Every structure is written in C-alpha cells, then in structure tokens.
XYZ file of C-alpha atoms in Angstrom:
260
model
C 21.794 10.773 -10.183
C 20.957 10.685 -6.499
C 18.547 8.470 -4.635
C 16.930 11.492 -3.028
C 15.866 12.668 -6.482
C 13.723 9.579 -6.878
C 12.553 8.388 -3.511
C 11.865 11.743 -1.882
C 11.024 12.140 1.833
C 12.954 10.251 4.484
C 10.039 7.979 5.402
C 9.880 6.813 1.798
C 13.594 6.043 1.835
C 13.045 3.977 4.965
C 10.136 2.141 3.347
C 12.389 1.101 0.480
C 15.113 0.041 2.902
C 12.617 -2.294 4.560
C 11.541 -3.628 1.172
C 15.189 -4.052 0.174
C 16.095 -5.925 3.353
C 13.151 -8.286 3.117
C 13.785 -8.975 -0.556
C 17.427 -9.857 0.090
C 16.363 -12.345 2.762
C 13.964 -13.964 0.300
C 16.543 -14.073 -2.493
C 19.096 -15.766 -0.242
C 16.937 -18.896 -0.383
C 16.390 -18.845 -4.149
C 18.561 -20.136 -6.962
C 18.127 -17.107 -9.236
C 18.349 -13.439 -8.184
C 15.873 -12.362 -10.868
C 12.649 -10.718 -9.689
C 9.873 -9.302 -11.803
C 7.958 -6.258 -10.575
C 4.386 -6.155 -11.804
C 0.845 -5.130 -10.877
C -2.679 -6.244 -11.618
C -3.744 -3.040 -13.386
C -2.073 -0.024 -14.967
C -0.886 3.041 -13.112
C -0.360 1.399 -9.726
C 3.290 2.425 -9.475
C 5.118 -0.726 -10.549
C 7.752 1.130 -12.549
C 8.443 3.704 -9.845
C 8.667 0.863 -7.326
C 11.115 -1.065 -9.521
C 13.303 2.010 -10.065
C 13.364 3.100 -6.435
C 14.019 -0.442 -5.230
C 16.871 -0.770 -7.731
C 18.367 2.503 -6.472
C 18.061 1.410 -2.852
C 19.728 -1.930 -3.570
C 22.558 -0.315 -5.530
C 23.268 2.259 -2.838
C 23.523 -0.604 -0.348
C 26.362 -2.055 -2.409
C 24.441 -4.645 -4.410
C 25.294 -5.218 -8.057
C 21.972 -4.406 -9.677
C 20.610 -4.692 -13.203
C 17.223 -3.126 -13.944
C 15.548 -4.393 -17.120
C 12.493 -2.853 -18.766
C 10.499 -5.624 -20.424
C 7.249 -3.683 -20.592
C 7.459 -3.534 -24.366
C 3.972 -2.011 -24.592
C 4.675 1.036 -22.442
C 8.414 1.505 -21.849
C 9.003 3.960 -19.029
C 12.106 2.943 -17.067
C 14.430 4.952 -19.315
C 12.499 8.142 -18.561
C 12.675 7.516 -14.822
C 16.454 7.026 -14.788
C 17.306 9.542 -17.514
C 18.787 7.329 -20.215
C 18.002 6.903 -23.908
C 15.957 4.010 -25.268
C 17.525 3.727 -28.699
C 18.944 0.293 -27.906
C 17.766 -2.282 -25.416
C 16.187 -5.640 -24.761
C 14.461 -5.981 -28.122
C 17.849 -5.670 -29.847
C 19.240 -8.511 -27.739
C 16.194 -10.722 -28.262
C 16.247 -10.155 -32.027
C 20.006 -10.856 -32.072
C 20.825 -7.388 -33.364
C 23.182 -6.432 -30.538
C 25.032 -8.198 -27.695
C 23.912 -7.650 -24.115
C 26.813 -5.395 -23.141
C 25.931 -2.892 -25.882
C 22.399 -2.573 -24.504
C 23.281 -1.897 -20.868
C 23.663 1.693 -19.664
C 25.363 2.623 -16.416
C 23.618 5.035 -14.054
C 25.897 6.537 -11.413
C 24.267 7.102 -8.040
C 27.207 8.188 -5.890
C 30.445 9.561 -7.318
C 32.636 8.167 -4.561
C 36.198 7.301 -5.695
C 36.546 4.800 -2.852
C 33.140 3.188 -3.133
C 31.429 4.169 -6.392
C 27.814 3.090 -6.528
C 25.485 2.722 -9.469
C 23.455 0.263 -11.443
C 23.093 -1.015 -14.972
C 19.842 -0.396 -16.799
C 18.519 -2.020 -19.967
C 15.644 -0.243 -21.680
C 13.192 -1.951 -23.983
C 14.876 -0.731 -27.139
C 12.940 -0.268 -30.399
C 9.273 -1.250 -30.609
C 8.298 -4.724 -31.791
C 5.082 -5.976 -33.372
C 4.310 -8.867 -31.012
C 5.847 -8.435 -27.540
C 4.425 -11.626 -26.007
C 5.767 -13.776 -28.830
C 9.192 -12.152 -28.627
C 9.375 -12.498 -24.845
C 8.353 -16.144 -25.066
C 11.460 -17.030 -27.046
C 14.204 -19.079 -25.437
C 16.555 -16.176 -26.030
C 14.704 -14.189 -23.330
C 15.479 -16.675 -20.582
C 19.047 -16.841 -21.848
C 19.376 -13.071 -21.609
C 18.041 -13.020 -18.048
C 20.337 -15.870 -17.039
C 23.344 -14.028 -18.461
C 22.425 -10.876 -16.558
C 21.855 -12.840 -13.344
C 25.321 -14.365 -13.641
C 26.821 -10.862 -13.477
C 24.611 -9.318 -10.789
C 23.430 -9.759 -7.222
C 19.890 -8.740 -8.160
C 18.098 -8.400 -11.497
C 14.809 -6.477 -11.374
C 12.466 -6.811 -14.351
C 9.673 -4.312 -14.958
C 6.797 -6.063 -16.761
C 3.302 -5.114 -17.944
C 0.369 -5.649 -15.551
C -0.650 -9.270 -15.072
C -4.307 -8.916 -15.996
C -3.920 -6.763 -19.098
C -1.643 -8.713 -21.437
C 0.071 -12.105 -21.401
C 3.623 -10.789 -21.172
C 4.015 -10.928 -17.382
C 2.855 -14.535 -17.266
C 5.259 -15.395 -20.087
C 8.125 -13.873 -18.099
C 7.072 -15.283 -14.743
C 8.592 -18.713 -15.240
C 11.912 -17.144 -16.215
C 12.331 -15.380 -12.869
C 12.680 -16.408 -9.240
C 9.325 -14.824 -8.548
C 7.206 -11.699 -8.609
C 6.594 -8.626 -6.493
C 3.001 -7.496 -6.969
C 2.526 -3.733 -6.591
C -0.918 -2.672 -5.377
C -2.237 0.886 -5.224
C -3.873 1.595 -1.887
C -7.465 2.713 -2.115
C -7.784 1.910 -5.787
C -6.942 -1.692 -6.604
C -9.967 -3.932 -5.902
C -9.372 -6.974 -3.734
C -10.832 -9.109 -6.524
C -8.206 -7.826 -8.966
C -5.425 -8.614 -6.508
C -6.769 -12.135 -6.038
C -7.111 -12.643 -9.808
C -3.534 -11.488 -10.357
C -2.228 -13.693 -7.559
C -4.123 -16.723 -8.867
C -2.905 -16.094 -12.417
C 0.710 -15.978 -11.269
C 0.437 -19.145 -9.202
C -1.373 -21.047 -11.975
C 1.462 -20.007 -14.245
C 3.983 -21.522 -11.811
C 5.289 -18.088 -10.828
C 6.182 -17.602 -7.176
C 4.548 -14.620 -5.539
C 7.379 -13.300 -3.395
C 5.298 -10.558 -1.850
C 2.901 -7.657 -2.224
C 3.928 -3.993 -2.065
C 1.168 -1.574 -1.088
C 1.894 1.715 -2.846
C 0.553 5.263 -2.277
C -0.703 4.234 1.124
C -2.848 6.597 3.237
C -4.649 5.720 6.422
C -7.781 7.325 5.034
C -7.717 5.158 1.878
C -10.715 2.938 1.368
C -11.280 0.069 -1.080
C -12.104 1.136 -4.599
C -14.500 -0.556 -6.974
C -14.134 -1.665 -10.561
C -11.021 -2.779 -12.396
C -9.461 0.538 -13.310
C -8.081 1.417 -16.710
C -7.998 -1.985 -18.364
C -8.989 -0.546 -21.735
C -5.719 1.263 -22.264
C -3.839 -1.954 -22.945
C -6.717 -3.630 -24.757
C -6.873 -0.939 -27.439
C -3.771 -2.235 -29.177
C -0.004 -2.345 -29.154
C 1.799 0.691 -27.902
C -1.216 2.519 -26.462
C -0.312 4.322 -23.217
C -2.032 2.800 -20.241
C -1.695 5.547 -17.673
C 0.804 7.703 -15.834
C 3.103 5.911 -13.433
C 4.811 9.105 -12.390
C 2.756 9.614 -9.248
C 4.032 6.365 -7.761
C 6.770 6.444 -5.159
C 7.337 10.166 -5.694
C 3.949 11.018 -4.243
C 3.546 11.940 -0.611
C 2.757 8.358 0.192
C 5.442 5.693 0.376
C 5.189 1.952 -0.192
C 4.203 -0.429 2.558
C 5.493 -3.993 2.515
C 2.711 -6.532 2.806
C 3.608 -10.187 3.286
C 7.090 -10.130 1.789
C 8.868 -13.057 3.401
C 10.504 -16.358 2.650
C 7.125 -18.043 2.983
C 6.282 -17.183 -0.587
C 3.474 -18.887 -2.472
C 4.406 -21.834 -4.591
C 2.425 -23.365 -7.433
C-alpha cells in the first residue's frame, strides 16, 4: 500500500512531512513516544490525519504503531485495508496477546530497506468503551507498544463528545488536535483545549485540516448529536479528510507545548 494512495497531491505530502518533522522534534523532548490524535467534533479529519501521519513517519524509517481506540466509530482499519476481527478490545479484555492483534501494512516492498507500519484496530465492539479504556491494562498496552516503536499514534474519539479521549490523555505524551478549517468554531477549539489541559493532557499542537484561503469561521458546534445518540452510532464521514483537495496546515506544533 503506497503513501500516494492516501495522501494524494504533492503539496499534501509536503504538508505531512512538515507535520512529521515538527512532531519528531517535540517527541525528542518527551519520555514517551505515544501521541493521541483527536478533534473537538466529529468529521474533522482526525482519522485521516492519523493514518497519513503514520504513513509519512513509516516511510521516513520510523518504527510506527497506529492504534485505533475510537471504540465508538472504528475507522482506521478501513483506511489501511485490514480486517477488524481482532484488536485492542481483545487485548484489554485479556482475550489475546498484543502480538496477535497487530497487523503489518507494507508501504514499500524494498528488499534493502522495507518500510511499513503495524496497525491495531479496535477489535470487537464493547458495551462501555470509557470504562474499558480507563482500566490499568490500557496504559500497560500502550507502554508495551511504545517500548517496541519509535512512535505510537492513537486515534481517539472527539474530545467534546464522549469521555474516552480524556481518559486516554493521561496515558500518552500528549495530543494533536485536528481542526477543520472553516467549520470548527473557535469556541469549540478553546473548549477542547481547556478540557485537555484540565485533564493533565499536554496539547502538543493543532493541525488545521481541509484548509482553503477562502474558508471563513463557521458557527455552531457541528454534529454533536451523532455520538450522543448512543454507543456505536456513526458520527460522520471522515473520508473527506486529507484526501480532499486541501491539505493539513500545522498550527503551533512545537516543543513549547501547553502543560497543565
């Protein structure tokens, strides 16, 4: 599976290279290489950002593990073309060991320098995602993955819709907050940022997605109801994220990250 099949036009590839470079600088100062990728609302492109960033890191020679912990709306497996029959929920419920739940995605079939990444889907559905993710076993799983990788990227639900992202925040080195240009209200961004910091989660940076010069601020809080209607309800289509004509723009990603 090639990077070009995910990132698209050259300027988008370059945008992810910039994001990759800045993230690696930030991670060099942190104890854990585990980063969660989230958003304030649904449909802002967090999953596409996580996948494309993981691809970019892996093609640069980094050992990457991408973990889908959005147990409400699992989507990473569809983006990378793997099955979701086993995954994180199996590990957290002690049904399978970690190595049985990782799937390898080859990005470049080079006999001299093969490049790829390991991906862990969510696995089977569970009744109470926040309770499951809050277990000590979750932090243990992430620590085990971090010990084997240069970077672990964790796709989580949006911060303002369910508690899961805040539960996971303390288990990671920090968060990348994906914002959709022209749609995400400034108030929602501020609420998400404040929620992360109050939860003692470092905000490593903000990624402005689907950026157009003609974009203007939107109003309202988007599709909050999709998550609120109950477990497993789809909350929107992430597929128009980084594959759209508009690439991500890095906003404020540096080693001067916010601390609680």
